[in-house]
Amino acid sequence: MPQHTILFVDDETNILNALQRAFRKENYRMLTVSSAMEALPILERDSVSVIVSDQKMPNMSGAEFLSHVKGKYPDIIRILLTGFRDYETVEQAINQAECYRFIPKPWNDHDLRMTLRSAVEKYDLTAENRRLLKLTEAQNRELTELNAKLERKVAERTQALIQSEKLAAVGLLAGGVAHEINNPMAGILALTQILLKETPPNSRLATDLKKIEQLTYRCETIVQEILDFSRDASREGKDLVDLNEVIEKSLTFVTFQCKEFRVQVEKDLAPNLPRVRGNQNQLQQVLLNLMTNACHAMATGGRMLLATRSAPDRGRVELLVADTGCGIPPEELPRVFDPFFTTKRKGQGTGLGLSISYKIVEEHQGTIQVQSQPGEGSLFTVSIPVAE
């Protein structure tokens, strides 16, 4: 426990000496002054626990002095020492100074020591209560902040779940539509091939029928890719995946968007690229999100580079998506993978694409990073370990 400082204020030297003698065996740091004016500088520089002040002093009475102390240093315990039975003084000390005790002259040393010990205990209790109150307030603030964060996370997860359910419904619908398209496509292909057998090989009609056959095969490929992509990836295991193949398959889905946004697609695919272990549909979803965002970033046209490369020294394969779009401001870069963060106008995006992509890549023990310069474009790099 720290040593308490007791300040005695009295204009009579013999009283101050008597007070010091009464407490010489107590573990207090005792300071004595002969007037209130001398006491004020001490209060400015010292941490005083208790003041024992005489009432009758020159320039400023004890009650006036303790009233001043109460206003400026309310935590100090105030005791008034008086040899007068002045009820007006007592009333002032009670109402204005809020004195803890009154000690009459002459005093009893034992009673005085008991009073001072009680005053010190009150000082300690007040200080401890204040400390506990501050601690409680700090903990309440922290709890409020944690509760607010938890509520935000619950709201985010709820929205993500709703969006996930919507995406699952869209995938289910796409799969159903693809199945419905498959049957008439098979019929068109069969009839086309029958007509080809009955048509002179070098005729104009044969040329047109062959074109129909090729386009029908192309439609069947697209339908099959839609069926593959609409499968529930969470129920599938992880297989060996060729990221070059993922790029080629994903391009099928964004060809129309690229034409709509006047985006020129360039590919730089590394030959003999090592395979990674993962879920092809999920990795395709990552790439589709990155390519779609790249198209939206180039509203007036531009170039999109899709590249793969091997980093054998690190045992990883990298997939890069670069665009020449509007770029991302530096202050927004740390938040691009946060759920619901989007730079698109309201209604044009959920802000979940990149956060979902981040989670998928993380589940593949990989990393996804972004570099961007406003007005110049962005580069997203996905790095995934090579399959063992």
Tab-separated table of C-alpha atoms in Angstrom:
chain	number	residue	atom	x	y	z
A	1	MET	CA	0.000	0.000	0.000
A	2	PRO	CA	1.347	3.511	-0.789
A	3	GLN	CA	2.047	5.854	2.128
A	4	HIS	CA	-0.742	8.369	2.682
A	5	THR	CA	0.045	12.078	2.931
A	6	ILE	CA	-1.706	14.005	5.710
A	7	LEU	CA	-1.666	17.810	5.603
A	8	PHE	CA	-2.117	19.707	8.899
A	9	VAL	CA	-3.026	23.407	8.649
A	10	ASP	CA	-2.932	25.589	11.780
A	11	ASP	CA	-1.513	29.027	12.568
A	12	GLU	CA	-0.274	27.883	15.997
A	13	THR	CA	3.111	26.124	16.003
A	14	ASN	CA	2.435	24.281	19.271
A	15	ILE	CA	-0.751	22.762	17.773
A	16	LEU	CA	1.151	21.544	14.707
A	17	ASN	CA	3.856	20.032	16.938
A	18	ALA	CA	1.212	18.306	19.066
A	19	LEU	CA	-0.438	16.852	15.960
A	20	GLN	CA	2.893	15.502	14.714
A	21	ARG	CA	3.604	13.913	18.106
A	22	ALA	CA	0.184	12.261	18.111
A	23	PHE	CA	0.922	10.525	14.799
A	24	ARG	CA	4.667	9.907	15.056
A	25	LYS	CA	4.136	6.112	15.287
A	26	GLU	CA	1.661	6.020	12.389
A	27	ASN	CA	2.792	5.197	8.854
A	28	TYR	CA	1.816	8.573	7.410
A	29	ARG	CA	3.756	11.200	5.515
A	30	MET	CA	2.940	14.354	7.504
A	31	LEU	CA	3.118	17.894	6.149
A	32	THR	CA	2.467	21.011	8.261
A	33	VAL	CA	1.735	24.608	7.220
A	34	SER	CA	0.584	27.649	9.187
A	35	SER	CA	-2.004	29.045	6.758
A	36	ALA	CA	-4.366	28.143	3.950
A	37	MET	CA	-2.302	30.225	1.528
A	38	GLU	CA	0.745	28.040	2.289
A	39	ALA	CA	-1.314	24.886	1.799
A	40	LEU	CA	-2.541	25.709	-1.720
A	41	PRO	CA	0.861	25.225	-3.503
A	42	ILE	CA	1.308	21.897	-1.685
A	43	LEU	CA	-2.034	20.673	-3.019
A	44	GLU	CA	-0.904	21.598	-6.534
A	45	ARG	CA	2.197	19.402	-6.400
A	46	ASP	CA	1.470	16.664	-3.816
A	47	SER	CA	-1.057	13.853	-3.669
A	48	VAL	CA	-2.748	14.531	-0.335
A	49	SER	CA	-5.180	12.014	1.163
A	50	VAL	CA	-6.472	13.909	4.219
A	51	ILE	CA	-6.450	17.555	5.343
A	52	VAL	CA	-6.852	18.496	9.011
A	53	SER	CA	-7.407	22.261	9.168
A	54	ASP	CA	-7.954	24.655	12.034
A	55	GLN	CA	-11.006	26.899	11.726
A	56	LYS	CA	-9.638	30.184	13.033
A	57	MET	CA	-6.779	31.325	10.762
A	58	PRO	CA	-5.761	34.670	9.209
A	59	ASN	CA	-6.881	35.636	5.656
A	60	MET	CA	-8.957	32.470	5.107
A	61	SER	CA	-10.903	30.467	7.674
A	62	GLY	CA	-10.720	26.694	7.856
A	63	ALA	CA	-14.293	26.292	6.549
A	64	GLU	CA	-13.556	28.602	3.585
A	65	PHE	CA	-10.299	26.781	2.861
A	66	LEU	CA	-11.938	23.345	2.982
A	67	SER	CA	-14.778	24.598	0.754
A	68	HIS	CA	-12.132	25.611	-1.798
A	69	VAL	CA	-10.452	22.190	-1.459
A	70	LYS	CA	-13.791	20.444	-1.974
A	71	GLY	CA	-14.363	22.332	-5.235
A	72	LYS	CA	-10.876	21.756	-6.672
A	73	TYR	CA	-9.809	18.465	-5.013
A	74	PRO	CA	-13.066	16.668	-4.111
A	75	ASP	CA	-11.354	13.335	-3.376
A	76	ILE	CA	-9.320	14.687	-0.446
A	77	ILE	CA	-10.947	13.848	2.898
A	78	ARG	CA	-11.567	17.080	4.862
A	79	ILE	CA	-11.501	17.373	8.686
A	80	LEU	CA	-12.131	20.639	10.578
A	81	LEU	CA	-10.327	21.339	13.861
A	82	THR	CA	-12.013	24.002	15.994
A	83	GLY	CA	-12.044	25.302	19.547
A	84	PHE	CA	-15.242	27.322	19.071
A	85	ARG	CA	-18.847	26.263	19.327
A	86	ASP	CA	-19.870	28.358	16.336
A	87	TYR	CA	-22.993	26.861	14.746
A	88	GLU	CA	-22.664	29.106	11.683
A	89	THR	CA	-19.183	27.702	11.088
A	90	VAL	CA	-20.459	24.151	11.509
A	91	GLU	CA	-23.280	24.832	9.048
A	92	GLN	CA	-20.828	26.273	6.495
A	93	ALA	CA	-18.500	23.304	6.927
A	94	ILE	CA	-21.388	20.879	6.414
A	95	ASN	CA	-23.100	22.598	3.483
A	96	GLN	CA	-20.122	23.982	1.563
A	97	ALA	CA	-17.023	22.035	2.579
A	98	GLU	CA	-18.781	18.698	3.217
A	99	CYS	CA	-16.338	17.939	6.006
A	100	TYR	CA	-15.884	14.321	7.009
A	101	ARG	CA	-15.491	15.037	10.745
A	102	PHE	CA	-15.223	17.861	13.289
A	103	ILE	CA	-12.535	17.604	15.986
A	104	PRO	CA	-12.879	19.838	19.048
A	105	LYS	CA	-9.946	21.394	20.888
A	106	PRO	CA	-8.550	20.052	23.092
A	107	TRP	CA	-8.677	16.622	21.520
A	108	ASN	CA	-8.036	13.097	22.687
A	109	ASP	CA	-5.041	11.594	20.831
A	110	HIS	CA	-6.602	8.133	20.623
A	111	ASP	CA	-9.879	9.491	19.247
A	112	LEU	CA	-7.951	11.654	16.801
A	113	ARG	CA	-5.945	8.650	15.560
A	114	MET	CA	-9.150	6.618	15.129
A	115	THR	CA	-10.754	9.473	13.201
A	116	LEU	CA	-7.747	9.801	10.900
A	117	ARG	CA	-7.575	6.051	10.266
A	118	SER	CA	-11.253	6.095	9.379
A	119	ALA	CA	-10.642	9.043	7.027
A	120	VAL	CA	-7.780	7.202	5.292
A	121	GLU	CA	-9.967	4.112	4.884
A	122	LYS	CA	-12.691	6.272	3.344
A	123	TYR	CA	-10.117	7.772	0.959
A	124	ASP	CA	-8.954	4.278	-0.081
A	125	LEU	CA	-12.519	3.030	-0.525
A	126	THR	CA	-13.423	6.048	-2.654
A	127	ALA	CA	-10.314	5.556	-4.807
A	128	GLU	CA	-11.029	1.827	-5.189
A	129	ASN	CA	-14.670	2.494	-6.073
A	130	ARG	CA	-13.566	4.989	-8.695
A	131	ARG	CA	-11.068	2.485	-10.111
A	132	LEU	CA	-13.705	-0.248	-10.246
A	133	LEU	CA	-16.204	2.154	-11.822
A	134	LYS	CA	-13.710	3.074	-14.553
A	135	LEU	CA	-12.914	-0.601	-15.074
A	136	THR	CA	-16.626	-1.446	-15.286
A	137	GLU	CA	-17.251	1.405	-17.721
A	138	ALA	CA	-14.304	0.275	-19.868
A	139	GLN	CA	-15.546	-3.324	-19.812
A	140	ASN	CA	-19.071	-2.162	-20.657
A	141	ARG	CA	-17.731	-0.151	-23.593
A	142	GLU	CA	-15.723	-3.154	-24.755
A	143	LEU	CA	-18.763	-5.404	-24.336
A	144	THR	CA	-20.921	-2.933	-26.281
A	145	GLU	CA	-18.339	-2.807	-29.079
A	146	LEU	CA	-18.039	-6.611	-29.140
A	147	ASN	CA	-21.818	-6.937	-29.181
A	148	ALA	CA	-22.060	-4.462	-32.066
A	149	LYS	CA	-19.354	-6.387	-33.961
A	150	LEU	CA	-21.162	-9.656	-33.279
A	151	GLU	CA	-24.444	-8.190	-34.518
A	152	ARG	CA	-22.711	-6.948	-37.674
A	153	LYS	CA	-21.168	-10.382	-38.226
A	154	VAL	CA	-24.529	-12.086	-37.712
A	155	ALA	CA	-26.101	-9.668	-40.208
A	156	GLU	CA	-23.251	-10.275	-42.667
A	157	ARG	CA	-23.476	-14.062	-42.295
A	158	THR	CA	-27.252	-13.894	-42.651
A	159	GLN	CA	-26.971	-11.855	-45.841
A	160	ALA	CA	-24.219	-14.157	-47.113
A	161	LEU	CA	-26.430	-17.168	-46.390
A	162	ILE	CA	-29.369	-15.544	-48.184
A	163	GLN	CA	-27.130	-14.742	-51.146
A	164	SER	CA	-25.702	-18.258	-51.076
A	165	GLU	CA	-29.235	-19.684	-51.125
A	166	LYS	CA	-30.073	-17.412	-54.055
A	167	LEU	CA	-26.962	-18.556	-55.919
A	168	ALA	CA	-27.825	-22.183	-55.152
A	169	ALA	CA	-31.340	-21.595	-56.487
A	170	VAL	CA	-29.935	-19.981	-59.620
A	171	GLY	CA	-27.556	-22.925	-60.046
A	172	LEU	CA	-30.431	-25.379	-59.624
A	173	LEU	CA	-32.510	-23.422	-62.124
A	174	ALA	CA	-29.599	-23.275	-64.567
A	175	GLY	CA	-29.121	-27.024	-64.251
A	176	GLY	CA	-32.823	-27.616	-64.889
A	177	VAL	CA	-32.863	-25.298	-67.906
A	178	ALA	CA	-29.737	-26.989	-69.264
A	179	HIS	CA	-31.430	-30.399	-68.984
A	180	GLU	CA	-34.498	-29.042	-70.773
A	181	ILE	CA	-32.337	-27.611	-73.568
A	182	ASN	CA	-30.375	-30.848	-73.954
A	183	ASN	CA	-33.296	-32.840	-75.364
A	184	PRO	CA	-34.274	-30.473	-78.210
A	185	MET	CA	-30.575	-29.930	-78.981
A	186	ALA	CA	-30.125	-33.686	-79.352
A	187	GLY	CA	-33.117	-33.747	-81.693
A	188	ILE	CA	-31.734	-30.867	-83.804
A	189	LEU	CA	-28.371	-32.617	-84.055
A	190	ALA	CA	-29.957	-35.950	-85.059
A	191	LEU	CA	-32.163	-34.365	-87.746
A	192	THR	CA	-29.228	-32.327	-89.073
A	193	GLN	CA	-27.093	-35.450	-89.412
A	194	ILE	CA	-29.970	-37.307	-91.198
A	195	LEU	CA	-30.364	-34.392	-93.630
A	196	LEU	CA	-26.612	-34.339	-94.249
A	197	LYS	CA	-26.720	-37.988	-95.338
A	198	GLU	CA	-29.492	-37.204	-97.814
A	199	THR	CA	-27.917	-34.018	-99.216
A	200	PRO	CA	-25.285	-33.810	-101.975
A	201	PRO	CA	-21.906	-33.275	-100.233
A	202	ASN	CA	-20.799	-30.180	-102.168
A	203	SER	CA	-24.115	-28.360	-102.208
A	204	ARG	CA	-24.871	-25.027	-100.491
A	205	LEU	CA	-27.400	-26.835	-98.287
A	206	ALA	CA	-24.751	-29.327	-97.096
A	207	THR	CA	-22.461	-26.424	-96.124
A	208	ASP	CA	-25.258	-24.802	-94.109
A	209	LEU	CA	-26.168	-28.099	-92.452
A	210	LYS	CA	-22.532	-28.673	-91.409
A	211	LYS	CA	-22.504	-25.200	-89.848
A	212	ILE	CA	-25.708	-26.062	-87.957
A	213	GLU	CA	-24.071	-29.299	-86.794
A	214	GLN	CA	-20.978	-27.444	-85.535
A	215	LEU	CA	-23.064	-24.835	-83.717
A	216	THR	CA	-25.216	-27.553	-82.177
A	217	TYR	CA	-22.099	-29.307	-80.855
A	218	ARG	CA	-21.000	-25.923	-79.483
A	219	CYS	CA	-24.359	-25.479	-77.734
A	220	GLU	CA	-24.093	-28.968	-76.253
A	221	THR	CA	-20.648	-28.118	-74.877
A	222	ILE	CA	-21.987	-24.927	-73.268
A	223	VAL	CA	-24.963	-26.796	-71.793
A	224	GLN	CA	-22.642	-29.451	-70.348
A	225	GLU	CA	-20.443	-26.748	-68.811
A	226	ILE	CA	-23.523	-25.142	-67.236
A	227	LEU	CA	-24.506	-28.534	-65.815
A	228	ASP	CA	-20.988	-29.071	-64.461
A	229	PHE	CA	-20.901	-25.615	-62.897
A	230	SER	CA	-24.362	-25.911	-61.329
A	231	ARG	CA	-23.440	-29.060	-59.388
A	232	ASP	CA	-23.223	-28.671	-55.584
A	233	ALA	CA	-19.484	-28.197	-55.116
A	234	SER	CA	-19.710	-28.690	-51.343
A	235	ARG	CA	-20.569	-32.366	-51.902
A	236	GLU	CA	-17.669	-32.968	-54.210
A	237	GLY	CA	-14.157	-33.950	-53.234
A	238	LYS	CA	-10.943	-32.436	-54.465
A	239	ASP	CA	-9.323	-33.718	-57.626
A	240	LEU	CA	-6.328	-32.815	-59.738
A	241	VAL	CA	-7.153	-29.557	-61.513
A	242	ASP	CA	-5.474	-27.907	-64.489
A	243	LEU	CA	-5.784	-24.122	-64.079
A	244	ASN	CA	-5.289	-23.627	-67.825
A	245	GLU	CA	-8.387	-25.750	-68.371
A	246	VAL	CA	-10.259	-23.730	-65.738
A	247	ILE	CA	-9.489	-20.555	-67.715
A	248	GLU	CA	-10.658	-22.053	-71.006
A	249	LYS	CA	-13.922	-23.293	-69.472
A	250	SER	CA	-14.569	-20.029	-67.640
A	251	LEU	CA	-14.162	-17.975	-70.803
A	252	THR	CA	-17.297	-19.645	-72.164
A	253	PHE	CA	-19.352	-17.825	-69.551
A	254	VAL	CA	-17.902	-14.326	-70.025
A	255	THR	CA	-17.550	-14.171	-73.810
A	256	PHE	CA	-20.788	-12.207	-74.146
A	257	GLN	CA	-19.821	-9.807	-71.339
A	258	CYS	CA	-16.433	-9.167	-72.917
A	259	LYS	CA	-18.106	-8.302	-76.221
A	260	GLU	CA	-20.669	-6.109	-74.455
A	261	PHE	CA	-17.957	-4.128	-72.628
A	262	ARG	CA	-15.621	-4.151	-75.657
A	263	VAL	CA	-12.959	-5.987	-73.678
A	264	GLN	CA	-10.148	-7.686	-75.566
A	265	VAL	CA	-9.061	-10.919	-73.868
A	266	GLU	CA	-5.411	-11.976	-74.000
A	267	LYS	CA	-4.073	-15.293	-72.721
A	268	ASP	CA	-0.602	-16.197	-71.563
A	269	LEU	CA	-0.911	-19.770	-70.333
A	270	ALA	CA	2.183	-21.605	-69.156
A	271	PRO	CA	2.748	-24.940	-70.960
A	272	ASN	CA	3.004	-28.129	-68.912
A	273	LEU	CA	1.530	-26.359	-65.917
A	274	PRO	CA	1.626	-28.517	-62.755
A	275	ARG	CA	-1.802	-29.450	-61.487
A	276	VAL	CA	-3.265	-28.394	-58.174
A	277	ARG	CA	-5.533	-30.361	-55.887
A	278	GLY	CA	-8.907	-28.728	-55.554
A	279	ASN	CA	-12.503	-28.400	-56.603
A	280	GLN	CA	-12.686	-27.317	-60.241
A	281	ASN	CA	-16.141	-25.742	-59.936
A	282	GLN	CA	-15.092	-23.647	-56.953
A	283	LEU	CA	-11.898	-22.486	-58.657
A	284	GLN	CA	-13.956	-21.691	-61.738
A	285	GLN	CA	-16.237	-19.574	-59.548
A	286	VAL	CA	-13.190	-17.623	-58.304
A	287	LEU	CA	-12.029	-16.975	-61.854
A	288	LEU	CA	-15.516	-15.978	-63.025
A	289	ASN	CA	-15.762	-13.447	-60.185
A	290	LEU	CA	-12.380	-11.956	-61.098
A	291	MET	CA	-13.151	-11.821	-64.828
A	292	THR	CA	-16.616	-10.321	-64.283
A	293	ASN	CA	-15.159	-7.635	-62.006
A	294	ALA	CA	-12.483	-6.903	-64.606
A	295	CYS	CA	-15.143	-6.395	-67.299
A	296	HIS	CA	-17.137	-4.055	-65.055
A	297	ALA	CA	-13.965	-2.062	-64.321
A	298	MET	CA	-13.571	-1.417	-68.083
A	299	ALA	CA	-16.949	0.125	-68.892
A	300	THR	CA	-15.534	1.876	-71.963
A	301	GLY	CA	-13.432	-1.044	-73.169
A	302	GLY	CA	-9.928	-2.273	-72.493
A	303	ARG	CA	-7.726	-5.345	-72.244
A	304	MET	CA	-7.946	-8.301	-69.871
A	305	LEU	CA	-4.975	-10.613	-69.459
A	306	LEU	CA	-5.446	-14.166	-68.195
A	307	ALA	CA	-2.161	-15.826	-67.328
A	308	THR	CA	-0.762	-18.814	-65.480
A	309	ARG	CA	2.737	-19.480	-64.301
A	310	SER	CA	4.611	-21.986	-62.227
A	311	ALA	CA	6.685	-21.061	-59.196
A	312	PRO	CA	8.569	-24.331	-58.567
A	313	ASP	CA	10.866	-22.773	-55.969
A	314	ARG	CA	7.795	-22.150	-53.806
A	315	GLY	CA	5.887	-25.249	-54.906
A	316	ARG	CA	2.974	-23.190	-56.179
A	317	VAL	CA	1.015	-22.385	-59.321
A	318	GLU	CA	-0.201	-18.849	-59.934
A	319	LEU	CA	-3.225	-17.600	-61.847
A	320	LEU	CA	-3.274	-13.924	-62.818
A	321	VAL	CA	-6.150	-11.710	-63.947
A	322	ALA	CA	-5.123	-8.206	-65.034
A	323	ASP	CA	-7.221	-5.403	-66.488
A	324	THR	CA	-6.707	-1.877	-67.795
A	325	GLY	CA	-9.761	-0.533	-65.983
A	326	CYS	CA	-10.451	2.244	-63.514
A	327	GLY	CA	-8.342	0.744	-60.712
A	328	ILE	CA	-8.977	0.762	-56.968
A	329	PRO	CA	-8.130	3.722	-54.675
A	330	PRO	CA	-5.318	2.901	-52.169
A	331	GLU	CA	-7.569	3.529	-49.157
A	332	GLU	CA	-10.041	0.894	-50.412
A	333	LEU	CA	-7.501	-1.844	-51.214
A	334	PRO	CA	-7.405	-3.315	-47.662
A	335	ARG	CA	-11.206	-3.791	-47.775
A	336	VAL	CA	-11.735	-5.364	-51.204
A	337	PHE	CA	-12.085	-8.876	-49.738
A	338	ASP	CA	-14.459	-7.774	-46.946
A	339	PRO	CA	-18.040	-9.098	-47.205
A	340	PHE	CA	-20.447	-6.640	-48.856
A	341	PHE	CA	-17.716	-4.197	-49.857
A	342	THR	CA	-18.331	-2.963	-53.388
A	343	THR	CA	-17.470	0.064	-55.498
A	344	LYS	CA	-20.416	-0.578	-57.800
A	345	ARG	CA	-23.605	1.447	-57.676
A	346	LYS	CA	-26.448	0.195	-55.482
A	347	GLY	CA	-28.229	-2.732	-57.084
A	348	GLN	CA	-25.294	-3.619	-59.359
A	349	GLY	CA	-23.446	-5.902	-56.985
A	350	THR	CA	-23.731	-7.625	-53.603
A	351	GLY	CA	-20.108	-7.140	-52.591
A	352	LEU	CA	-19.809	-10.877	-51.896
A	353	GLY	CA	-17.933	-12.037	-55.004
A	354	LEU	CA	-14.409	-11.279	-53.815
A	355	SER	CA	-15.072	-12.333	-50.209
A	356	ILE	CA	-16.412	-15.701	-51.438
A	357	SER	CA	-13.402	-16.021	-53.759
A	358	TYR	CA	-11.057	-15.267	-50.858
A	359	LYS	CA	-12.699	-17.981	-48.747
A	360	ILE	CA	-12.523	-20.541	-51.574
A	361	VAL	CA	-8.832	-19.838	-52.224
A	362	GLU	CA	-8.126	-20.015	-48.481
A	363	GLU	CA	-9.842	-23.442	-48.342
A	364	HIS	CA	-7.410	-24.549	-51.068
A	365	GLN	CA	-4.473	-23.499	-48.824
A	366	GLY	CA	-3.848	-20.674	-51.269
A	367	THR	CA	-3.627	-16.895	-51.258
A	368	ILE	CA	-5.234	-14.160	-53.327
A	369	GLN	CA	-3.630	-10.724	-53.590
A	370	VAL	CA	-4.429	-7.516	-55.421
A	371	GLN	CA	-2.322	-4.700	-56.813
A	372	SER	CA	-4.011	-1.659	-58.262
A	373	GLN	CA	-3.350	1.851	-59.480
A	374	PRO	CA	-6.276	4.262	-59.973
A	375	GLY	CA	-6.745	5.012	-63.653
A	376	GLU	CA	-4.356	2.253	-64.756
A	377	GLY	CA	-5.963	-1.032	-63.737
A	378	SER	CA	-5.734	-3.932	-61.317
A	379	LEU	CA	-3.902	-7.241	-61.028
A	380	PHE	CA	-5.289	-10.143	-58.987
A	381	THR	CA	-2.904	-13.027	-58.273
A	382	VAL	CA	-4.183	-16.391	-57.026
A	383	SER	CA	-1.490	-18.722	-55.688
A	384	ILE	CA	-2.259	-22.389	-54.937
A	385	PRO	CA	0.097	-25.195	-53.839
A	386	VAL	CA	1.048	-27.777	-56.452
A	387	ALA	CA	-0.588	-31.172	-55.895
A	388	GLU	CA	1.687	-33.634	-54.134
